[in-house]
Amino acid sequence: MNPIIIASNTQDILGESPIWSSTRQSLVWVDTLTACLHCYDPKNKTTIHHPMPAPLSFIAEEPTGELLLGIGCNLARWHEHSPIQQITTAPHKQMSFRLNDGKKDAKGRLWCGIIHENLNQDSGFLYCIETDGRWRIADKNFTLINGIAWSLDNKTLFVTDSIKRVIYAYDYILSSGEISHKRIFSHFHPIQGKPDGLTIGSDDYLLSVLFDGSAIARISPDGKHCQLIKLPIPRPTSCCFDENEQYLYITSARLGLTPQMLQQFPLSGALLSIDLSEFPIKS
């Protein structure tokens, strides 16, 4: 039995930002370029699609079940039973810039990246949006911010720059949200693909999908590449666990693939899942 299966064949152009919604008991993610939010119910094996008015970059869940949406340079709030409400706009809002990946820390701060559409070198910023709504530049000189994650003890923040093929690590103070001591946690050779979305397992190992690498890198807390999980798609984009770590979900992209490549890799653009009881990835 193949442990890697299609959970939902959405054929996303650029699937991104998977999160497990505890209030919905569902996996929620976006197709960035088609401006669609998907909600997959693993119990009923059904997917509901919610069209949005503009391309989405990321989603994060509030304790109330409302979703925070990154739309262009704007942050908005949405729920199935209420209309989209714009909350705030990034200080760097200007032509050709947009939000990219984003996640909330354990204190409820939202961390997100802003990138230039042309991926101009070192033009991007890492922002922290405080719980009172203040935007704070935490770091700069990124080209393509993607993965964001924290170690289990919340003492380390990980941030990916896909174009530079680097995952950075920072010392992190959860009480204040301050970061320091930036260093390279992991670096990837071009043949390995580009590190993209991140998640952390209960064993404190980092999982980084490798865009154009057809794999997920499982990296130990000291930064060593301990395992490579091969995938039947060339362009995975991000991953996350369900609430019990029974399944690992992987989003993917059809973006930039030729008709021949799509024929060779027909699962591209689907939401994939790995049954971890059938395919354990822990040591």
XYZ file of N, CA and C in Angstrom:
849
model
N 0.845 -1.204 0.000
C 0.000 0.000 0.000
C 0.878 1.250 0.000
N 0.575 2.191 -0.899
C 1.350 3.437 -0.976
C 0.935 4.355 0.174
N 1.876 4.719 1.050
C 1.499 5.577 2.184
C 1.236 7.029 1.781
N 1.677 7.423 0.576
C 1.461 8.793 0.099
C 0.285 8.779 -0.876
N -0.812 9.415 -0.509
C -2.019 9.368 -1.319
C -2.551 10.774 -1.577
N -3.479 10.885 -2.505
C -4.169 12.151 -2.733
C -5.245 12.317 -1.666
N -5.165 13.396 -0.898
C -6.248 13.734 0.016
C -7.333 14.508 -0.724
N -6.902 15.454 -1.567
C -7.850 16.266 -2.340
C -7.181 16.693 -3.639
N -7.774 16.314 -4.760
C -7.164 16.614 -6.056
C -7.652 17.963 -6.573
N -7.189 19.036 -5.938
C -7.627 20.390 -6.276
C -6.915 20.976 -7.485
N -5.819 20.332 -7.910
C -5.039 20.802 -9.056
C -4.682 22.290 -8.909
N -4.142 22.617 -7.749
C -3.770 24.000 -7.461
C -2.639 24.465 -8.369
N -2.729 25.716 -8.784
C -1.604 26.329 -9.497
C -0.446 26.528 -8.522
N -0.768 27.047 -7.337
C 0.248 27.250 -6.301
C -0.398 27.036 -4.932
N -0.516 25.770 -4.543
C -1.039 25.457 -3.210
C -0.056 25.918 -2.149
N -0.585 26.505 -1.069
C 0.292 27.069 -0.036
C -0.409 27.092 1.325
N 0.385 27.320 2.357
C -0.049 27.668 3.710
C -1.031 26.668 4.323
N -0.708 25.379 4.329
C -1.613 24.437 4.990
C -1.572 24.605 6.510
N -2.733 24.612 7.131
C -2.826 24.626 8.586
C -3.903 23.636 9.015
N -3.737 23.069 10.188
C -4.797 22.240 10.748
C -5.714 23.139 11.570
N -6.984 23.193 11.188
C -7.963 24.012 11.893
C -8.624 23.167 12.970
N -8.319 23.456 14.223
C -8.885 22.676 15.324
C -10.386 22.910 15.463
N -10.850 24.115 15.128
C -12.281 24.396 15.241
C -13.082 23.706 14.141
N -12.479 23.506 12.980
C -13.166 22.850 11.867
C -12.849 21.363 11.784
N -11.820 20.929 12.509
C -11.317 19.559 12.389
C -11.044 19.238 10.921
N -10.386 20.178 10.281
C -10.125 20.085 8.847
C -8.769 20.688 8.526
N -8.265 20.319 7.358
C -7.040 20.897 6.831
C -7.435 22.045 5.908
N -6.907 23.221 6.173
C -7.241 24.414 5.400
C -5.969 24.906 4.707
N -6.098 25.264 3.435
C -4.952 25.803 2.688
C -5.462 26.669 1.548
N -4.559 27.280 0.799
C -4.960 28.193 -0.267
C -4.299 27.800 -1.584
N -5.001 28.124 -2.674
C -4.358 28.185 -3.979
C -4.119 29.664 -4.228
N -2.879 30.072 -4.052
C -2.539 31.491 -4.056
C -3.019 32.206 -5.315
N -2.694 31.675 -6.465
C -2.904 32.422 -7.704
C -4.347 32.406 -8.185
N -5.122 31.388 -7.824
C -6.527 31.379 -8.221
C -7.430 31.973 -7.148
N -6.831 32.472 -6.074
C -7.579 33.143 -5.005
C -8.690 32.250 -4.462
N -8.304 31.050 -4.039
C -9.290 30.110 -3.505
C -8.772 29.523 -2.200
N -9.654 29.452 -1.216
C -9.347 28.837 0.069
C -10.049 27.480 0.106
N -9.285 26.433 0.426
C -9.826 25.073 0.471
C -9.930 24.597 1.913
N -10.928 23.761 2.157
C -11.109 23.175 3.489
C -11.422 21.685 3.321
N -10.468 20.831 3.718
C -10.600 19.381 3.541
C -10.958 18.723 4.864
N -12.080 18.005 4.874
C -12.554 17.259 6.040
C -12.104 15.808 5.893
N -11.092 15.375 6.644
C -10.590 14.012 6.465
C -11.570 12.937 6.919
N -12.476 13.290 7.814
C -13.457 12.305 8.276
C -14.419 11.941 7.157
N -14.924 12.947 6.460
C -15.874 12.714 5.371
C -15.206 12.678 4.002
N -13.891 12.996 3.976
C -13.118 13.023 2.724
C -13.763 13.948 1.684
N -14.167 15.123 2.158
C -14.769 16.126 1.284
C -13.984 17.423 1.369
N -14.005 18.194 0.285
C -13.320 19.480 0.233
C -14.316 20.563 -0.160
N -14.343 21.627 0.637
C -15.171 22.797 0.324
C -14.249 23.893 -0.183
N -14.668 24.575 -1.239
C -13.857 25.624 -1.856
C -14.520 26.983 -1.615
N -13.717 27.946 -1.174
C -14.213 29.293 -0.900
C -13.466 30.287 -1.783
N -14.055 30.738 -2.871
C -13.408 31.748 -3.725
C -13.208 33.054 -2.957
N -12.070 33.686 -3.190
C -11.730 34.945 -2.546
C -11.580 36.043 -3.605
N -11.686 37.308 -3.193
C -11.668 38.394 -4.180
C -10.297 38.720 -4.746
N -9.237 38.197 -4.146
C -7.886 38.527 -4.602
C -6.950 37.396 -4.196
N -5.790 37.278 -4.847
C -4.836 36.211 -4.503
C -4.460 36.227 -3.021
N -4.314 35.036 -2.462
C -3.993 34.863 -1.051
C -2.547 34.418 -0.904
N -1.901 34.862 0.155
C -0.528 34.422 0.405
C -0.445 33.438 1.566
N -1.203 33.658 2.633
C -1.160 32.748 3.772
C -2.457 32.831 4.560
N -2.646 31.861 5.440
C -3.751 31.881 6.394
C -3.216 31.485 7.765
N -3.864 31.981 8.801
C -3.569 31.602 10.177
C -4.890 31.621 10.929
N -5.013 30.777 11.934
C -6.298 30.656 12.630
C -6.276 31.352 13.979
N -7.360 32.093 14.256
C -7.579 32.687 15.567
C -8.245 31.658 16.485
N -8.154 31.837 17.814
C -8.828 30.905 18.730
C -10.339 30.835 18.500
N -10.916 31.892 17.949
C -12.357 31.922 17.675
C -12.744 31.104 16.455
N -11.755 30.669 15.680
C -12.037 29.976 14.432
C -11.972 30.885 13.227
N -11.924 32.206 13.453
C -11.743 33.109 12.323
C -10.350 32.889 11.728
N -10.251 33.120 10.425
C -8.974 32.963 9.740
C -8.402 34.326 9.390
N -7.115 34.495 9.633
C -6.394 35.669 9.174
C -5.876 35.370 7.775
N -6.106 36.285 6.857
C -5.720 36.097 5.469
C -4.702 37.148 5.061
N -3.624 36.725 4.421
C -2.705 37.659 3.791
C -3.150 37.879 2.359
N -3.573 39.095 2.033
C -4.080 39.418 0.694
C -3.325 40.636 0.190
N -2.456 40.434 -0.794
C -1.623 41.541 -1.251
C -0.732 42.001 -0.120
N -0.799 43.270 0.239
C -0.091 43.802 1.410
C -1.038 44.018 2.584
N -2.225 43.432 2.508
C -3.241 43.634 3.533
C -3.457 42.375 4.365
N -3.828 42.604 5.609
C -4.222 41.516 6.494
C -5.726 41.631 6.719
N -6.441 40.514 6.522
C -7.894 40.519 6.645
C -8.333 39.379 7.558
N -9.601 39.455 7.980
C -10.191 38.425 8.836
C -11.412 37.856 8.118
N -11.592 36.523 8.204
C -12.691 35.884 7.482
C -13.187 34.660 8.236
N -14.485 34.414 8.110
C -15.104 33.185 8.601
C -16.171 32.780 7.600
N -16.479 31.489 7.565
C -17.490 31.008 6.628
C -18.817 31.747 6.775
N -19.092 32.226 7.978
C -20.399 32.832 8.250
C -20.358 34.361 8.309
N -19.253 34.945 7.846
C -19.170 36.403 7.850
C -18.299 36.861 6.685
N -18.482 38.076 6.214
C -17.702 38.575 5.075
C -16.259 38.896 5.467
N -15.419 39.060 4.463
C -14.023 39.444 4.697
C -13.967 40.853 5.279
N -13.171 41.018 6.313
C -12.988 42.318 6.946
C -11.499 42.664 6.937
N -11.134 43.723 6.245
C -9.737 44.134 6.246
C -9.366 44.699 7.603
N -8.201 44.298 8.098
C -7.773 44.708 9.437
C -6.709 45.797 9.376
N -5.659 45.537 8.591
C -4.513 46.437 8.609
C -3.714 46.259 7.323
N -2.842 47.206 7.058
C -2.022 47.201 5.849
C -0.557 47.330 6.225
N 0.287 46.598 5.536
C 1.719 46.627 5.824
C 2.312 48.004 5.547
N 3.238 48.449 6.379
C 3.884 49.747 6.141
C 4.596 49.816 4.797
N 5.041 48.690 4.275
C 5.761 48.690 3.003
C 4.830 48.478 1.813
N 3.556 48.758 1.994
C 2.641 48.598 0.866
C 3.042 49.545 -0.265
N 3.325 48.961 -1.406
C 3.645 49.727 -2.604
C 3.582 48.792 -3.801
N 3.622 49.346 -4.974
C 3.515 48.566 -6.190
C 4.552 47.450 -6.218
N 4.110 46.244 -6.579
C 4.961 45.072 -6.798
C 5.399 44.376 -5.521
N 4.961 44.828 -4.353
C 5.247 44.115 -3.114
C 3.992 43.390 -2.636
N 4.186 42.270 -1.953
C 3.064 41.539 -1.369
C 3.550 40.696 -0.195
N 2.603 40.326 0.654
C 2.894 39.389 1.728
C 3.160 38.013 1.134
N 3.951 37.210 1.829
C 4.140 35.832 1.403
C 3.770 34.909 2.560
N 4.682 34.122 3.083
C 4.315 33.172 4.126
C 4.075 33.879 5.456
N 3.303 33.246 6.330
C 3.045 33.821 7.642
C 2.568 32.770 8.626
N 2.947 32.933 9.903
C 2.500 32.025 10.962
C 2.439 32.780 12.286
N 1.633 32.230 13.209
C 1.507 32.828 14.540
C 2.411 32.102 15.527
N 3.005 32.893 16.442
C 3.797 32.270 17.490
C 2.897 31.888 18.661
N 3.496 31.333 19.703
C 2.723 30.806 20.825
C 2.044 31.896 21.650
N 2.419 33.151 21.460
C 1.784 34.268 22.157
C 0.741 34.968 21.286
N 0.537 34.478 20.066
C -0.472 35.066 19.195
C 0.027 36.153 18.272
N 1.354 36.431 18.291
C 1.899 37.378 17.311
C 1.907 36.725 15.928
N 1.692 37.532 14.907
C 1.743 37.025 13.544
C 3.063 37.434 12.914
N 3.814 36.444 12.438
C 5.071 36.690 11.753
C 4.874 36.425 10.272
N 5.322 37.343 9.424
C 5.109 37.177 7.993
C 6.208 37.883 7.216
N 6.350 37.470 5.970
C 7.321 38.085 5.092
C 6.651 38.938 4.039
N 7.361 39.967 3.589
C 6.934 40.765 2.441
C 8.016 40.628 1.377
N 7.579 40.357 0.147
C 8.536 40.141 -0.938
C 8.191 41.037 -2.125
N 9.174 41.242 -2.976
C 8.948 41.929 -4.238
C 8.570 40.892 -5.281
N 7.548 41.199 -6.088
C 7.061 40.248 -7.084
C 8.172 39.793 -8.036
N 9.120 40.666 -8.309
C 10.226 40.310 -9.204
C 11.367 39.606 -8.478
N 11.175 39.392 -7.181
C 12.189 38.736 -6.349
C 13.528 39.445 -6.436
N 13.482 40.763 -6.365
C 14.722 41.539 -6.333
C 15.554 41.134 -5.121
N 16.820 40.980 -5.343
C 17.687 40.473 -4.284
C 17.663 41.378 -3.053
N 17.488 40.734 -1.889
C 17.554 41.408 -0.580
C 16.496 42.502 -0.406
N 15.390 42.419 -1.149
C 14.363 43.466 -1.067
C 13.262 43.151 -0.055
N 13.275 41.933 0.512
C 12.175 41.506 1.371
C 12.416 41.774 2.844
N 11.294 41.780 3.596
C 11.325 42.060 5.030
C 10.630 40.948 5.803
N 11.112 40.700 7.015
C 10.417 39.846 7.965
C 9.733 40.746 8.983
N 8.409 40.611 9.075
C 7.621 41.444 9.978
C 7.082 40.626 11.139
N 6.941 41.280 12.256
C 6.167 40.764 13.384
C 4.991 41.715 13.599
N 3.790 41.188 13.562
C 2.598 41.989 13.859
C 2.188 41.658 15.281
N 2.351 42.626 16.161
C 2.052 42.410 17.577
C 0.550 42.204 17.785
N 0.197 41.674 18.942
C -1.211 41.399 19.227
C -2.046 42.669 19.302
N -1.402 43.820 19.473
C -2.140 45.082 19.470
C -2.207 45.696 18.071
N -1.703 44.966 17.060
C -1.808 45.422 15.674
C -0.600 46.174 15.144
N 0.392 46.427 15.964
C 1.583 47.150 15.505
C 2.445 46.254 14.611
N 2.905 46.842 13.491
C 3.843 46.159 12.597
C 5.268 46.524 13.016
N 6.113 45.514 13.131
C 7.500 45.740 13.519
C 8.419 44.976 12.563
N 9.393 45.674 11.982
C 10.382 45.000 11.148
C 11.327 44.227 12.070
N 11.339 42.904 11.907
C 12.211 42.067 12.722
C 13.555 41.833 12.051
N 13.545 41.752 10.704
C 14.789 41.566 9.966
C 14.524 41.937 8.506
N 15.562 42.087 7.728
C 15.409 42.486 6.331
C 16.464 41.783 5.479
N 16.532 42.184 4.199
C 17.483 41.628 3.227
C 17.173 40.181 2.852
N 15.883 39.840 2.828
C 15.445 38.555 2.298
C 15.074 38.726 0.824
N 15.139 37.623 0.089
C 14.688 37.654 -1.303
C 13.336 36.967 -1.450
N 13.183 35.770 -0.874
C 11.899 35.066 -0.919
C 11.660 34.340 0.392
N 11.014 35.039 1.336
C 10.672 34.419 2.617
C 9.568 33.397 2.393
N 9.787 32.191 2.901
C 8.757 31.162 2.815
C 8.496 30.550 4.178
N 9.212 29.493 4.536
C 8.891 28.793 5.767
C 9.178 29.588 7.021
N 8.264 29.479 7.996
C 8.431 30.077 9.316
C 7.989 29.036 10.339
N 8.814 28.801 11.358
C 8.470 27.820 12.386
C 9.288 28.093 13.637
N 8.848 27.502 14.756
C 9.540 27.634 16.040
C 9.869 26.264 16.603
N 10.987 26.183 17.321
C 11.309 24.960 18.048
C 10.269 24.734 19.141
N 10.188 23.516 19.643
C 9.159 23.190 20.628
C 9.285 24.007 21.907
N 10.520 24.363 22.278
C 10.701 25.160 23.495
C 10.568 26.663 23.231
N 10.243 27.019 21.970
C 10.048 28.419 21.573
C 11.285 29.286 21.770
N 12.451 28.652 21.793
C 13.685 29.412 21.958
C 14.411 29.657 20.633
N 13.897 29.052 19.548
C 14.514 29.221 18.236
C 13.436 29.488 17.196
N 13.647 30.519 16.399
C 12.795 30.831 15.248
C 13.529 30.422 13.986
N 12.834 29.723 13.092
C 13.394 29.323 11.807
C 12.691 30.094 10.691
N 13.454 30.613 9.749
C 12.913 31.359 8.611
C 13.663 30.934 7.353
N 12.914 30.620 6.300
C 13.507 30.172 5.044
C 13.593 31.308 4.034
N 14.702 31.378 3.324
C 14.799 32.187 2.118
C 15.022 31.211 0.961
N 13.954 30.993 0.181
C 14.004 29.942 -0.836
C 15.021 30.234 -1.933
N 15.101 31.489 -2.358
C 16.025 31.828 -3.436
C 17.474 31.611 -2.992
N 17.769 31.930 -1.766
C 19.125 31.717 -1.249
C 19.370 30.278 -0.817
N 18.306 29.447 -0.836
C 18.380 28.031 -0.471
C 18.889 27.845 0.953
N 18.418 28.705 1.846
C 18.907 28.713 3.224
C 17.733 28.723 4.198
N 17.865 27.958 5.263
C 16.994 28.102 6.427
C 17.830 28.762 7.521
N 17.376 29.928 7.979
C 18.070 30.640 9.062
C 17.464 30.251 10.412
N 18.266 30.371 11.432
C 17.801 30.204 12.805
C 18.139 31.465 13.592
N 17.244 31.827 14.513
C 17.449 32.968 15.415
C 17.186 32.501 16.839
N 17.914 33.087 17.780
C 17.494 32.959 19.182
C 16.192 33.735 19.335
N 15.237 33.154 20.071
C 13.902 33.741 20.169
C 13.493 33.876 21.630
N 13.018 35.062 21.989
C 12.480 35.296 23.329
C 10.968 35.397 23.197
N 10.264 34.377 23.638
C 8.819 34.318 23.444
C 8.087 35.450 24.154
N 8.540 35.820 25.327
C 7.828 36.837 26.100
C 7.787 38.181 25.391
N 8.850 38.517 24.653
C 8.937 39.827 24.003
C 8.859 39.753 22.480
N 9.096 38.560 21.918
C 9.137 38.428 20.467
C 10.434 38.938 19.860
N 11.450 39.138 20.664
C 12.733 39.625 20.160
C 13.555 38.471 19.590
N 14.293 38.759 18.497
C 15.160 37.764 17.883
C 16.599 38.283 17.866
N 17.548 37.357 17.840
C 18.969 37.719 17.817
C 19.761 36.521 17.313
N 21.081 36.753 17.126
C 22.018 35.681 16.775
C 21.554 34.925 15.526
N 21.358 35.656 14.438
C 20.980 35.029 13.163
C 22.137 34.179 12.650
N 21.808 32.957 12.223
C 22.832 32.080 11.651
C 22.173 31.138 10.651
N 23.000 30.519 9.816
C 22.504 29.545 8.849
C 22.298 28.213 9.561
N 21.052 27.751 9.556
C 20.717 26.464 10.168
C 20.932 25.328 9.174
N 20.541 25.562 7.928
C 20.691 24.535 6.911
C 20.788 25.195 5.539
N 21.653 24.654 4.695
C 21.862 25.190 3.350
C 21.720 24.051 2.357
N 21.092 24.328 1.198
C 20.791 23.287 0.227
C 21.508 23.549 -1.096
N 22.007 22.479 -1.686
C 22.646 22.556 -2.999
C 21.550 22.673 -4.057
N 21.824 23.368 -5.177
C 20.799 23.509 -6.214
C 20.188 22.191 -6.673
N 20.971 21.123 -6.683
C 20.427 19.841 -7.131
C 19.372 19.303 -6.165
N 19.366 19.799 -4.920
C 18.399 19.339 -3.926
C 17.059 20.053 -4.025
N 17.004 21.155 -4.765
C 15.800 21.964 -4.813
C 15.868 23.124 -3.834
N 14.765 23.862 -3.754
C 14.705 25.041 -2.889
C 13.890 24.736 -1.640
N 14.406 25.033 -0.445
C 13.598 24.862 0.766
C 12.409 25.814 0.714
N 11.252 25.327 1.129
C 10.022 26.133 1.037
C 9.325 26.110 2.389
N 8.086 25.619 2.452
C 7.342 25.648 3.710
C 7.935 24.738 4.775
N 7.719 25.119 6.046
C 8.286 24.412 7.197
C 7.193 23.972 8.162
N 7.494 22.905 8.899
C 6.722 22.576 10.091
C 7.634 21.854 11.066
N 7.227 21.790 12.321
C 7.997 21.123 13.375
C 7.148 19.997 13.947
N 7.764 18.809 14.089
C 7.057 17.696 14.702
C 7.236 17.676 16.209
N 6.515 16.784 16.868
C 6.602 16.672 18.328
C 7.951 16.143 18.780
N 8.772 15.647 17.838
C 10.131 15.223 18.161
C 11.140 16.349 17.986
N 10.656 17.550 17.643
C 11.469 18.757 17.469
C 12.315 18.708 16.197
N 12.031 17.780 15.294
C 12.695 17.761 13.992
C 11.950 18.686 13.039
N 12.720 19.353 12.204
C 12.174 20.289 11.229
C 11.888 19.555 9.928
N 10.713 19.801 9.347
C 10.380 19.266 8.037
C 10.298 20.428 7.063
N 11.145 20.392 6.042
C 11.174 21.433 5.015
C 10.916 20.785 3.667
N 9.845 21.209 2.980
C 9.627 20.677 1.640
C 10.654 21.299 0.697
N 11.002 20.550 -0.342
C 12.013 20.992 -1.294
C 11.356 21.186 -2.652
N 11.070 22.435 -2.978
C 10.481 22.823 -4.260
C 11.497 22.535 -5.362
N 11.056 21.838 -6.384
C 11.932 21.340 -7.460
C 12.876 20.255 -6.964
N 12.605 19.722 -5.798
C 13.427 18.644 -5.258
C 12.660 17.360 -5.021
N 11.328 17.389 -5.226
C 10.491 16.183 -5.111
C 10.660 15.491 -3.760
N 10.809 16.263 -2.692
C 11.101 15.623 -1.410
C 10.793 16.567 -0.239
N 10.805 15.965 0.947
C 10.782 16.700 2.211
C 12.067 16.357 2.955
N 12.780 17.373 3.401
C 13.970 17.155 4.215
C 13.559 17.149 5.681
N 13.932 16.100 6.389
C 13.690 16.014 7.835
C 15.020 16.280 8.522
N 15.057 17.368 9.288
C 16.323 17.893 9.792
C 16.319 17.866 11.318
N 17.377 17.334 11.887
C 17.475 17.228 13.346
C 17.692 18.602 13.962
N 17.439 18.736 15.259
C 17.584 20.046 15.920
C 18.973 20.659 15.806
N 19.986 19.849 15.549
C 21.338 20.406 15.396
C 21.663 20.759 13.942
N 20.675 20.609 13.039
C 20.857 21.054 11.663
C 21.352 20.006 10.694
N 21.448 18.762 11.121
C 21.904 17.701 10.221
C 20.717 17.137 9.429
N 20.937 16.843 8.172
C 19.902 16.236 7.340
C 19.870 14.743 7.646
N 18.841 14.324 8.330
C 18.795 12.935 8.781
C 17.964 12.038 7.870
N 17.053 12.618 7.111
C 16.173 11.792 6.308
C 15.627 12.605 5.148
N 15.454 11.949 3.997
C 14.841 12.579 2.836
C 13.620 11.750 2.456
N 12.463 12.384 2.486
C 11.209 11.713 2.162
C 10.853 12.054 0.725
N 10.942 11.083 -0.165
C 10.688 11.322 -1.576
C 9.190 11.432 -1.844
N 8.841 12.330 -2.757
C 7.448 12.594 -3.090
C 7.217 12.392 -4.589
N 5.979 12.068 -4.982
C 5.676 11.832 -6.403
C 5.319 13.113 -7.157
N 5.855 14.234 -6.700
C 5.596 15.541 -7.310
C 6.899 16.327 -7.309
N 7.162 17.124 -8.342
C 8.420 17.880 -8.366
C 8.386 19.144 -7.520
N 7.172 19.694 -7.303
C 7.094 21.002 -6.654
C 6.177 21.009 -5.423
N 6.583 20.323 -4.358
C 5.872 20.499 -3.094
C 6.115 21.914 -2.590
N 5.163 22.454 -1.853
C 5.273 23.847 -1.420
C 5.277 24.030 0.097
N 4.553 23.176 0.820
C 4.523 23.310 2.273
C 3.926 22.042 2.867
N 3.965 21.936 4.191
C 3.412 20.748 4.852
C 3.012 21.083 6.272
N 2.114 20.267 6.818
C 1.754 20.385 8.229
C 1.133 19.076 8.698
N 1.150 18.866 9.998
C 0.531 17.692 10.603
C -0.928 17.981 10.951
N -1.709 16.893 11.114
C -2.999 17.058 11.777
C -2.737 17.159 13.282
N -3.798 17.285 14.071
C -3.581 17.608 15.492
C -2.933 16.466 16.274
N -3.056 15.239 15.815
C -2.479 14.102 16.533
C -1.229 13.544 15.858
N -0.762 14.207 14.809
C 0.373 13.746 14.016
C 0.147 12.331 13.483
N -1.105 12.046 13.149
C -1.388 10.786 12.484
C -1.126 10.896 10.988
N -1.353 12.106 10.465
C -1.140 12.358 9.046
C -0.261 13.587 8.857
N 0.533 13.542 7.793
C 1.270 14.706 7.331
C 0.669 15.107 5.988
N 0.265 16.372 5.884
C -0.340 16.878 4.651
C 0.681 17.735 3.901
N 0.663 17.614 2.581
C 1.624 18.340 1.735
C 0.878 19.058 0.624
N 1.076 20.364 0.500
C 0.531 21.112 -0.627
C 1.542 21.117 -1.766
N 1.059 21.412 -2.972
C 1.950 21.332 -4.126
C 1.515 22.306 -5.205
N 2.341 22.402 -6.245
C 2.117 23.391 -7.300
C 2.202 22.761 -8.684
N 1.398 23.320 -9.606
C 1.506 23.021 -11.030
C 2.225 24.161 -11.756
N 2.449 25.234 -11.038
C 3.049 26.431 -11.609
C 4.375 26.113 -12.304
N 4.498 26.542 -13.572
C 5.747 26.412 -14.288
C 6.043 25.045 -14.871
N 5.158 24.077 -14.660
C 5.394 22.737 -15.188
C 4.881 22.652 -16.627
N 5.643 22.025 -17.485
C 5.253 21.864 -18.879
C 4.160 20.798 -18.986
N 3.417 20.769 -20.102
C 2.421 19.698 -20.291
C 3.035 18.305 -20.157
N 4.261 18.141 -20.610
C 4.922 16.845 -20.492
C 5.189 16.498 -19.029
N 5.601 17.497 -18.239
C 5.860 17.257 -16.819
C 4.566 16.959 -16.076
N 3.488 17.649 -16.437
C 2.206 17.387 -15.791
C 1.704 15.987 -16.112
N 1.992 15.523 -17.308
C 1.625 14.154 -17.665
C 2.473 13.150 -16.894
N 3.726 13.489 -16.684
C 4.623 12.602 -15.944
C 4.326 12.611 -14.451
N 3.894 13.788 -13.934
C 3.619 13.940 -12.497
C 2.178 14.416 -12.303
N 1.194 13.536 -12.506
C -0.214 13.950 -12.487
C -0.724 14.378 -11.114
N 0.000 14.083 -10.050
C -0.433 14.496 -8.713
C -0.055 15.946 -8.398
N 0.676 16.585 -9.297
C 1.072 17.977 -9.071
C -0.165 18.846 -8.879
N -0.138 19.698 -7.857
C -1.259 20.573 -7.553
C -2.256 19.987 -6.587
N -2.082 18.721 -6.217
C -3.000 18.082 -5.274
C -2.529 18.297 -3.835
N -3.467 18.122 -2.905
C -3.129 18.014 -1.487
C -2.844 16.540 -1.224
N -1.624 16.232 -0.832
C -1.236 14.857 -0.542
C -1.234 14.618 0.963
N -1.349 13.365 1.345
C -1.243 13.021 2.763
C -0.406 11.765 2.922
N 0.302 11.712 4.033
C 1.092 10.538 4.390
C 0.535 9.989 5.689
N 0.114 8.731 5.666
C -0.352 8.052 6.869
C 0.884 7.633 7.662
N 1.119 8.301 8.777
C 2.362 8.074 9.512
C 2.362 6.759 10.281
N 1.203 6.099 10.389
C 1.179 4.758 10.957
C 1.710 3.746 9.943
N 1.586 4.069 8.652
C 2.082 3.205 7.589
C 3.511 3.574 7.170
N 3.858 4.828 7.403
C 5.158 5.333 6.949
C 5.722 6.238 8.030
N 6.186 5.662 9.125
C 6.714 6.491 10.224
C 7.962 7.242 9.785
N 8.042 8.503 10.158
C 9.202 9.303 9.764
C 10.066 9.676 10.958
N 9.694 9.223 12.147
C 10.481 9.558 13.329
C 11.570 8.535 13.552
N 12.585 8.940 14.303
C 13.699 8.039 14.604
C 13.235 6.923 15.523
